[in-house]
Coordinates of C-alpha atoms in Angstrom, one line a residue:
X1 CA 81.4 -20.3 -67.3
X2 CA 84.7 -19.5 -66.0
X3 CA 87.4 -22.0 -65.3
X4 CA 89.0 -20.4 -62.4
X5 CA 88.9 -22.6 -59.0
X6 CA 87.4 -20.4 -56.3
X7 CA 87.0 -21.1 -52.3
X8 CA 85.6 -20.3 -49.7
X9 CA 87.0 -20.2 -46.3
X10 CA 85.4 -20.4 -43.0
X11 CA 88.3 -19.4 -40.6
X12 CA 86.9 -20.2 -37.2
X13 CA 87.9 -19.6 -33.3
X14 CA 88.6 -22.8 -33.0
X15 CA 88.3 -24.8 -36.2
X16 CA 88.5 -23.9 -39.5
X17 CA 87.3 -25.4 -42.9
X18 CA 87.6 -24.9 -47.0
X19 CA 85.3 -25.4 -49.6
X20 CA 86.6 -25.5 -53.3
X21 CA 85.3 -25.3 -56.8
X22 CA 85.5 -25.8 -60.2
X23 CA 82.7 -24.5 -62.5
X24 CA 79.6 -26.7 -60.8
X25 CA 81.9 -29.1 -58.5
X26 CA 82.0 -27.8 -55.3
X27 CA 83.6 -30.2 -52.1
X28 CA 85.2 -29.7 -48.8
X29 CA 89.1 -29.6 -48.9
X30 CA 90.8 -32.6 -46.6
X31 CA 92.9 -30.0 -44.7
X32 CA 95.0 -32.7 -42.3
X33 CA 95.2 -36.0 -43.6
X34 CA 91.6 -36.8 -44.5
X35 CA 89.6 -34.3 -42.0
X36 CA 87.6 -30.7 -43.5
X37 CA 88.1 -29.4 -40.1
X38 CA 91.6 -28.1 -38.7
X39 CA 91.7 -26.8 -35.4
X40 CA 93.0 -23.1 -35.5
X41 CA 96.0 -24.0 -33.7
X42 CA 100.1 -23.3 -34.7
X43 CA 102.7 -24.7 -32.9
X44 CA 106.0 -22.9 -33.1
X45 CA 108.5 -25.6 -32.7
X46 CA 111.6 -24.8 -31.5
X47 CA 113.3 -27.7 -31.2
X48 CA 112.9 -28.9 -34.5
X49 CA 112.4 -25.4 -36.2
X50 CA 109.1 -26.3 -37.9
X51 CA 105.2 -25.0 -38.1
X52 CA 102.7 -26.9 -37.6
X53 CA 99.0 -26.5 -37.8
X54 CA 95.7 -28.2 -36.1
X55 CA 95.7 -31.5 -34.4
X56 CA 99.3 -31.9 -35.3
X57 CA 100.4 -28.8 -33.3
X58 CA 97.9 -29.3 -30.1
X59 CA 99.7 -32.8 -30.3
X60 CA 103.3 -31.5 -30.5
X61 CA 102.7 -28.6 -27.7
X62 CA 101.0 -31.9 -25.5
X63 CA 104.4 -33.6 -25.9
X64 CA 105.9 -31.0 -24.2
X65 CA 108.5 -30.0 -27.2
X66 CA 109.6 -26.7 -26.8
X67 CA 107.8 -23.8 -28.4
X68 CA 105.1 -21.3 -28.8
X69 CA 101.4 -22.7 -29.1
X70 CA 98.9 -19.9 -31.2
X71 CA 94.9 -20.3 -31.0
X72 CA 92.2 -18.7 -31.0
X73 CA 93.8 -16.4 -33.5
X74 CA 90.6 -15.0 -34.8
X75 CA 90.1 -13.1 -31.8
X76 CA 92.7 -10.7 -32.4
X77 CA 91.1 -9.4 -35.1
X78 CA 89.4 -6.1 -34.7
X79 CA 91.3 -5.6 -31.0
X80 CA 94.5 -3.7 -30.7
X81 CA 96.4 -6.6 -30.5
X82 CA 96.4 -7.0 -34.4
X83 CA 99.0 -4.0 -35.1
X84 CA 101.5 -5.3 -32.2
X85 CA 104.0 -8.4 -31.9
X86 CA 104.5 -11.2 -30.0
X87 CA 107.4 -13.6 -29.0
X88 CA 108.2 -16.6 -31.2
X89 CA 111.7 -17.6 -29.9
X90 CA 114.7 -15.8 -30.3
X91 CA 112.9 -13.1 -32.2
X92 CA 109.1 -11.0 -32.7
X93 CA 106.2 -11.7 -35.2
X94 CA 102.9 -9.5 -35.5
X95 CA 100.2 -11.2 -35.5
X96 CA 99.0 -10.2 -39.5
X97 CA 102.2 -12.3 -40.5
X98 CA 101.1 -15.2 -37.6
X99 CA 97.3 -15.2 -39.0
X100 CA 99.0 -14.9 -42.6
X101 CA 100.8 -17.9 -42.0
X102 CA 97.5 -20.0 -41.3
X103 CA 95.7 -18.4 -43.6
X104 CA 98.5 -19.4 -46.4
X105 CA 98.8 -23.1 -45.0
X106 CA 94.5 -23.0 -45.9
X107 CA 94.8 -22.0 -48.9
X108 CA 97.8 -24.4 -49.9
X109 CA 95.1 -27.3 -49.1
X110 CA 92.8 -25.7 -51.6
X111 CA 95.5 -25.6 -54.4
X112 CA 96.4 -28.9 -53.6
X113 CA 93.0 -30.4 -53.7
X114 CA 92.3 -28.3 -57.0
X115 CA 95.5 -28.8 -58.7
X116 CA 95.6 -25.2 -59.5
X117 CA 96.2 -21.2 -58.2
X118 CA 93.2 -20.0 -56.2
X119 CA 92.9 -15.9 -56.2
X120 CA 88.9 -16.0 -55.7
X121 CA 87.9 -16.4 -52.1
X122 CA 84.1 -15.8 -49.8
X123 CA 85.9 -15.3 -46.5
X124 CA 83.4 -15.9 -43.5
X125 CA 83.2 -13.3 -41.1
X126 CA 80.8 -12.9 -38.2
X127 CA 77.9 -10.2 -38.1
X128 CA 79.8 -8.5 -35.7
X129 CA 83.9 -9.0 -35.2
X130 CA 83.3 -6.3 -32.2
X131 CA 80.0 -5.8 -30.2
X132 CA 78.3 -2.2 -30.7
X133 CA 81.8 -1.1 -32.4
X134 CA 80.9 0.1 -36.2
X135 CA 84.3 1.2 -36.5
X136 CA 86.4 -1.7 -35.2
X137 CA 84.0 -3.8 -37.0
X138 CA 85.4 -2.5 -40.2
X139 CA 88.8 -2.2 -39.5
X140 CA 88.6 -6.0 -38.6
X141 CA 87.4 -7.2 -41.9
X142 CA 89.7 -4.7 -43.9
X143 CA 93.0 -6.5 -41.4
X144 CA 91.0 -9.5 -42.8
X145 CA 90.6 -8.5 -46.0
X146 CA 94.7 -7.8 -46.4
X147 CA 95.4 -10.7 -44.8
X148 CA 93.9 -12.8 -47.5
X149 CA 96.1 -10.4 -49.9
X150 CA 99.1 -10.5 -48.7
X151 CA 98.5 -14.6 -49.1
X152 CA 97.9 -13.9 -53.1
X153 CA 94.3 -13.9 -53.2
X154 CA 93.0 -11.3 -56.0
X155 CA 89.3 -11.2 -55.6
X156 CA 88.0 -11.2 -52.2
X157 CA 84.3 -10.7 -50.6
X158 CA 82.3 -11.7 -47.3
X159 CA 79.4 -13.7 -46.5
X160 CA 77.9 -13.8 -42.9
X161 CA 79.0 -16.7 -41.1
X162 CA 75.3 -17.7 -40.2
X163 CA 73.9 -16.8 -43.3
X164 CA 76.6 -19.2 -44.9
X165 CA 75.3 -21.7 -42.9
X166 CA 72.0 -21.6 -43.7
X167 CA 72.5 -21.2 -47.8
X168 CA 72.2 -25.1 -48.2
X169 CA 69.5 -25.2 -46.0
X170 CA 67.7 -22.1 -48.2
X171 CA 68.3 -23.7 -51.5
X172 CA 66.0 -26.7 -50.6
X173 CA 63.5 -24.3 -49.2
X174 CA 60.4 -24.3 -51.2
X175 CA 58.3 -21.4 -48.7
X176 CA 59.4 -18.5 -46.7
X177 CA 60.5 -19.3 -43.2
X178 CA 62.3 -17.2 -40.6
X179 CA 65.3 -19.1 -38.8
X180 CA 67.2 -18.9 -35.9
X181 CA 70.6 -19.9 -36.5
X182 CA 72.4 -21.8 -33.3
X183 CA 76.1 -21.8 -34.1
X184 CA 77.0 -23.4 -30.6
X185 CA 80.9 -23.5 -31.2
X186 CA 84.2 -23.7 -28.7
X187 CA 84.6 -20.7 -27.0
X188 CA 81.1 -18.9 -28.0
X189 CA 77.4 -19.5 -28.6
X190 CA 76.1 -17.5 -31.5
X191 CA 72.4 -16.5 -32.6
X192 CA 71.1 -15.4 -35.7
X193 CA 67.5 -14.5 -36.5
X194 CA 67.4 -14.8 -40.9
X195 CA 64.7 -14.4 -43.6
X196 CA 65.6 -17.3 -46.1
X197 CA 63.4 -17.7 -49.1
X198 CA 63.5 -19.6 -52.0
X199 CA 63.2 -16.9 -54.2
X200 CA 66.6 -14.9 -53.2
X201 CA 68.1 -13.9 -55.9
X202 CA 71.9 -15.0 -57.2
X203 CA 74.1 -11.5 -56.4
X204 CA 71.2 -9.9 -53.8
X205 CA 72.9 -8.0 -50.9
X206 CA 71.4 -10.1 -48.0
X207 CA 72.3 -7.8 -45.0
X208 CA 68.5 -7.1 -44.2
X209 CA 67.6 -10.9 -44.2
X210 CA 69.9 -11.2 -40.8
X211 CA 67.1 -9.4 -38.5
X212 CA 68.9 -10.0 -34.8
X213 CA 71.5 -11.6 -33.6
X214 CA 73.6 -12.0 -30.4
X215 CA 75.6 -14.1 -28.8
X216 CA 76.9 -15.1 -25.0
X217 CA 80.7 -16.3 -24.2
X218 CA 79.8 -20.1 -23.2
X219 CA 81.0 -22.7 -25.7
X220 CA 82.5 -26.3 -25.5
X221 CA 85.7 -25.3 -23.5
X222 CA 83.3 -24.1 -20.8
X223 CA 81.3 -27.7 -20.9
X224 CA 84.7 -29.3 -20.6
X225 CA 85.5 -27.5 -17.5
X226 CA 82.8 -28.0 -16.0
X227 CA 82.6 -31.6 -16.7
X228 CA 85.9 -31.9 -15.2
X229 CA 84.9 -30.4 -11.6
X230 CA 82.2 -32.4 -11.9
X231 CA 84.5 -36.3 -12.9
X232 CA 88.2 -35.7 -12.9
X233 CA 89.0 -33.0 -10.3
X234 CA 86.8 -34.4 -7.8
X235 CA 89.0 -37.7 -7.7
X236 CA 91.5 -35.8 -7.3
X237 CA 90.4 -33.5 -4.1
X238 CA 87.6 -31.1 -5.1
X239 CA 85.2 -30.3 -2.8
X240 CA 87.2 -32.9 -0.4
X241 CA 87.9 -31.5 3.2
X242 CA 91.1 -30.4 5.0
X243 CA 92.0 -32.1 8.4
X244 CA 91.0 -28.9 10.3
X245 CA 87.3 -29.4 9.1
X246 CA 87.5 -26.8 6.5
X247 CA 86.7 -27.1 2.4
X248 CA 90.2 -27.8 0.2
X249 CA 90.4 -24.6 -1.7
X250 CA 88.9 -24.3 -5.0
X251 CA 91.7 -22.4 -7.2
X252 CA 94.2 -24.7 -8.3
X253 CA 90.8 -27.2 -9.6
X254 CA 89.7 -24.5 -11.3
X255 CA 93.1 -23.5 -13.0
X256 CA 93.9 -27.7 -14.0
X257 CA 89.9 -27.8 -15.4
X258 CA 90.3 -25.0 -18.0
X259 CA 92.3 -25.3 -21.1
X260 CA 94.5 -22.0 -21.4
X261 CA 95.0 -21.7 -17.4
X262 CA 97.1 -24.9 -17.4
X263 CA 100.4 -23.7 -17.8
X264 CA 100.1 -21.3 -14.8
X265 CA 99.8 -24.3 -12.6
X266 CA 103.7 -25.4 -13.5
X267 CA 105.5 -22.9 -11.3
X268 CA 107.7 -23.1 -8.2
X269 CA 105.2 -20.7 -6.0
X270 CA 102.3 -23.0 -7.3
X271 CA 103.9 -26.6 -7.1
X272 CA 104.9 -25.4 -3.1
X273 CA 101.3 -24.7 -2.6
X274 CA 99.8 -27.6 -4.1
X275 CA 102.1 -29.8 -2.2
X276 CA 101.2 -28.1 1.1
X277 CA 97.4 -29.0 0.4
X278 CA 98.2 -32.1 0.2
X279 CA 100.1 -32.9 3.7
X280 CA 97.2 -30.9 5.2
X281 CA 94.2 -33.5 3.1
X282 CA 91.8 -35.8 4.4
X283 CA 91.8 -37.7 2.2
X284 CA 95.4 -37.6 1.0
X285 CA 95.3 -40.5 -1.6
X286 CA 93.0 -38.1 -3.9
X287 CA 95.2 -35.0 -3.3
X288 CA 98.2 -37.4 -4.5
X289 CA 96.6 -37.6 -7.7
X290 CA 96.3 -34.0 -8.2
X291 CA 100.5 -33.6 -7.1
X292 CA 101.2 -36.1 -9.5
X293 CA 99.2 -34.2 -12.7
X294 CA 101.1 -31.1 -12.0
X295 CA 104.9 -32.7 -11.3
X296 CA 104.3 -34.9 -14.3
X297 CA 102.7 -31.7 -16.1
X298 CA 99.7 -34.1 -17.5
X299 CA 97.1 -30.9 -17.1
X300 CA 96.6 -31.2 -20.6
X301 CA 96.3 -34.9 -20.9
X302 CA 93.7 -35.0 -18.6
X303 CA 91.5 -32.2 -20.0
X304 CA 91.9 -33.7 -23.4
X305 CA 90.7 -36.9 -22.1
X306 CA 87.6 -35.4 -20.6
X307 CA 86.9 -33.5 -23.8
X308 CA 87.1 -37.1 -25.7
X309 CA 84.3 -38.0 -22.7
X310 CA 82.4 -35.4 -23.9
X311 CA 82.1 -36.2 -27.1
X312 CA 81.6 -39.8 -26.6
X313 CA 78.6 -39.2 -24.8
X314 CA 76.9 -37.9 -27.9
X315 CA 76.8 -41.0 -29.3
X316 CA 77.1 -43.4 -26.0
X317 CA 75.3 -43.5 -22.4
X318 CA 78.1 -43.8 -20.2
X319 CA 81.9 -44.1 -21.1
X320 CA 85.5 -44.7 -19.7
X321 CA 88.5 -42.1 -19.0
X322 CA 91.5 -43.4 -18.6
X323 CA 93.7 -41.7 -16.4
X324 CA 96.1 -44.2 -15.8
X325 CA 98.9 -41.5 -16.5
X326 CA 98.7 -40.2 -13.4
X327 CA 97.9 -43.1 -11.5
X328 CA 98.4 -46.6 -12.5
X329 CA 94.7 -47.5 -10.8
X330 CA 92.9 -44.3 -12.3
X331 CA 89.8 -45.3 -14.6
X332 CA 86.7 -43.5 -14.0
X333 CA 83.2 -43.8 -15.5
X334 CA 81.3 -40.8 -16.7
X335 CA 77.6 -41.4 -18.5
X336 CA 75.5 -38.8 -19.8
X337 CA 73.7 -37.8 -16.7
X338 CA 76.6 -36.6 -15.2
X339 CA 76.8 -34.8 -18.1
X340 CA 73.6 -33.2 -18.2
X341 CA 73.9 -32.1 -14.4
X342 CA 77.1 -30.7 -15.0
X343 CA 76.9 -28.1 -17.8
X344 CA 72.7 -27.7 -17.2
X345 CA 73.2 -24.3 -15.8
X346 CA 75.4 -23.0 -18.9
X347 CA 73.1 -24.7 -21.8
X348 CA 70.5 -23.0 -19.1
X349 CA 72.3 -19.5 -20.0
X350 CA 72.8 -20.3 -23.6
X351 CA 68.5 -20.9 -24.3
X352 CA 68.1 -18.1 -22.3
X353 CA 70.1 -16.0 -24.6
X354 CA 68.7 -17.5 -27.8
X355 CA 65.4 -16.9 -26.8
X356 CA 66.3 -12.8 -26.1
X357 CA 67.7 -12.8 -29.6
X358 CA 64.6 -13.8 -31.1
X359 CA 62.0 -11.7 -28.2
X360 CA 63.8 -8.4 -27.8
X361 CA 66.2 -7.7 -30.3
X362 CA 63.8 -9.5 -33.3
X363 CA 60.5 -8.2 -31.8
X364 CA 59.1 -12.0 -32.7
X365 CA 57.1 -14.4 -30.8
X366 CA 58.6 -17.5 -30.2
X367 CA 56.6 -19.5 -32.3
X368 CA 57.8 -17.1 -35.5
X369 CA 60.8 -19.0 -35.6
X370 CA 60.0 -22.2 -38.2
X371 CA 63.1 -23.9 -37.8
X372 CA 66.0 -24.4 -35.6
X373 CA 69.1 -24.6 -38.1
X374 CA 72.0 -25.7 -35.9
X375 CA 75.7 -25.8 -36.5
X376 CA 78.5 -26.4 -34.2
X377 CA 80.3 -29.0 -32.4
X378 CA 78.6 -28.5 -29.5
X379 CA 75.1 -28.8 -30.6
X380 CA 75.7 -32.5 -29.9
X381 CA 75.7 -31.8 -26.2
X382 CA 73.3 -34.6 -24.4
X383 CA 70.4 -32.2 -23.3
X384 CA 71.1 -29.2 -25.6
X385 CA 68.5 -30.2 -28.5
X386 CA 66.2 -31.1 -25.4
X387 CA 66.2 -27.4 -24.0
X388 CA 66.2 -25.8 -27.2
X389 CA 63.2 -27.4 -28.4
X390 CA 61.7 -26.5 -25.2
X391 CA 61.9 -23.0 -25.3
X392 CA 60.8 -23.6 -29.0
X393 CA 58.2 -26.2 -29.2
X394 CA 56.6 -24.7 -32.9
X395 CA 59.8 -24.5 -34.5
X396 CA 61.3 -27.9 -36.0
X397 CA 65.3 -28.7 -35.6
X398 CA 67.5 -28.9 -39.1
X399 CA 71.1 -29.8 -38.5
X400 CA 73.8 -28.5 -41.2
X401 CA 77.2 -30.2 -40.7
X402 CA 78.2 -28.9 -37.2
X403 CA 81.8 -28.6 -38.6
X404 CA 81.7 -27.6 -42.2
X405 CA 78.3 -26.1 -42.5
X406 CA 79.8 -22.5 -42.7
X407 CA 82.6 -23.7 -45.1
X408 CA 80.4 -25.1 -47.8
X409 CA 77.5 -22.5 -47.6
X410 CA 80.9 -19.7 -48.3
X411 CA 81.7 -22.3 -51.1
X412 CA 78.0 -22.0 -52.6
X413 CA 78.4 -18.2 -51.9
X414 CA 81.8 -18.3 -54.2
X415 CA 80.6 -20.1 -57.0
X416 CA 77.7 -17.5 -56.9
X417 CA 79.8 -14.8 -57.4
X418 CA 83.0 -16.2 -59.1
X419 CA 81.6 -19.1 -61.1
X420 CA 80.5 -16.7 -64.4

């Protein structure tokens, strides 16, 4: 058996996670402080001339220190994007150096962790970088592929992202089953329709096991918003009136409630417009609220706070936000109803999409599908295992890790391949 470490590497939209090995030991790499999952997130710092990654760099771009926040990186794989540059201060970076630089940080954790050089690597990839797109689909994984090489990795394959996260479930398999594979992550909902068996064999090309998959562009950040029409923005003037009778316009909500619109909010032409709402609001003390966010740029803060609302309601009926930022007096209570009614017509959308994966483009009856292997952070939604098994009632419900499922099925994948 060889002696080499070896990794796998599940680099996400937006998080990411390592698994590393030596001979039979296989764990999860702590990749900030003592987390497996790092947002895939750089922050450009410009005032102190440093690079951060993950939480640490979503916390740094929140403090407003001037610079240049990256995510979502992933995406820019496979579109034309990936052979131009971008500006990062007083001077341009492509984005194969930019996705080389988190790529690089990754693989430092493994060394660290393992004490030694790591040139094997399973790099995750999805069953499709680009929709209906053979050829962009390759040139994504090769951009991939000498991404990883430029970083000093050696030896470099692919494993299936949903197939990864279904190898742990497979090896305790003991009969056939077909699976649909819910990978419910930040900015996307994925489905994949898989033969696992007991019986694969170490080294078997699994491409024909993956018999459908498909996908729809609703994920976590699209709960968030619309929890926060539903909580935050409607203290703040949403769906309020005007004093001529008429409804308080909708854009600026809808800009404050999503992540990456934000920043469009903190202009001049913007500000003006905000503030002339306001003077024209029924209900002026909620429109003050929504002044005060933008001068005091806390747009971020607040949807950060509603994401942590989110996620509390997984494990908790009803919880606080406080928003006392913005105004001193601001705490508001959100419980898991609210929840429910808020993002039921996009977990409606998401079912309806897993079910087409299975009935059109598998050819299967619903009650085919034996299990429900889910992975994701957003599988934890209150309501979403609900509706699933609903539109599944034969099938049971496995969970993986929703974080690091991916990670450690690409770390079984690499020892399979590396471990000699």
């Amino acid at each position: 058996m060889t002696s080499r470490p070896y990794c796998g590497i599940d680099f996400g939209t937006s998080n990411s996670a390592v698994c590393a090995g030596f001979g039979d030991r296989l764990e999860l790499v702590p990749v900030e402080g003592a987390s497996v999952t790092l947002p895939s997130a750089l922050f450009f710092n410009f005032e102190t001339e440093t690079l951060t990654f993950g939480r640490a760099a979503i916390s740094e771009y929140l403090e407003h220190y001037e610079g240049r926040l990256m995510r979502a990186l992933k995406s820019v794989l496979g579109s034309r994007l990936i052979g131009e540059t971008t500006q990062i201060g007083a001077s341009r970076k492509d984005f194969r150096a930019i996705i080389g630089l988190y790529i690089k940080h990754l693989k430092a954790c493994a060394e660290a962790h393992t004490g030694e050089k790591i040139e094997d690597v399973v790099l995750g990839r999805p069953v499709h970088f680009v929709d209906e797109d053979p050829e962009a689909d390759a040139r994504a994984e090769a951009e991939l592929r000498g991404i990883a090489e430029a970083q000093g990795f050696k030896n470099i394959s692919f494993e299936y992202e949903p197939l990864a996260a279904a190898r742990d479930y497979e090896s305790r398999l003991t009969r056939d089953e077909v699976v649909l594979v819910v990978d419910i992550g930040g900015g996307t909902s994925d489905f994949s329709v898989i033969k696992l068996s007991p019986k694969a064999k170490r080294g078997d090309d699994r491409t024909n096991s993956i018999l459908a998959n498909s996908g729809v562009h609703i994920g976590g950040t699209d709960f968030d918003t619309r929890l926060s029409l539903n909580t935050a923005m409607r203290e703040m003037g949403f769906r309020s009136q005007m004093k001529s009778g008429l409804d308080m316009p909708g854009l600026y909500y809808h800009q404050l409630a999503t992540w990456h619109l934000i920043n469009f909010l903190y202009t001049q032409k913007n500000i003006a417009g905000i503030r002339q709402l306001h003077f024209q609001a029924a209900q002026p003390e909620l429109t003050q609220r929504l002044v005060d966010t933008v001068d005091k740029q806390l747009g971020h803060h607040v949807a950060n706070r509603i994401e942590g609302a989110k996620i509390a309601l997984s494990d908790q009926s009803a919880t606080t936000v406080d928003l006392s930022a913005v105004d001193a007096n601001w705490l508001m209570s959100i419980d898991r109803g609210t929840l429910k009614a808020a993002t039921e017509r996009e977990v409606g959308r998401i079912v309806d999409t897993a079910v087409a994966c299975v009935t059109e483009k598998a050819g299967l009856e619903i009650d085919a599908i034996h299990t429900l292997f889910m992975t994701g952070g957003s599988t934890a939604m209150p309501g979403f295992e609900d509706a699933m098994s609903a539109a599944f009632p034969a099938a049971a419900i496995n969970y993986g890790d929703r974080f690091s499922s991916v990670a450690s099925g690409l770390g079984l994948a690499a020892k399979e391949r590396y471990c000699l």
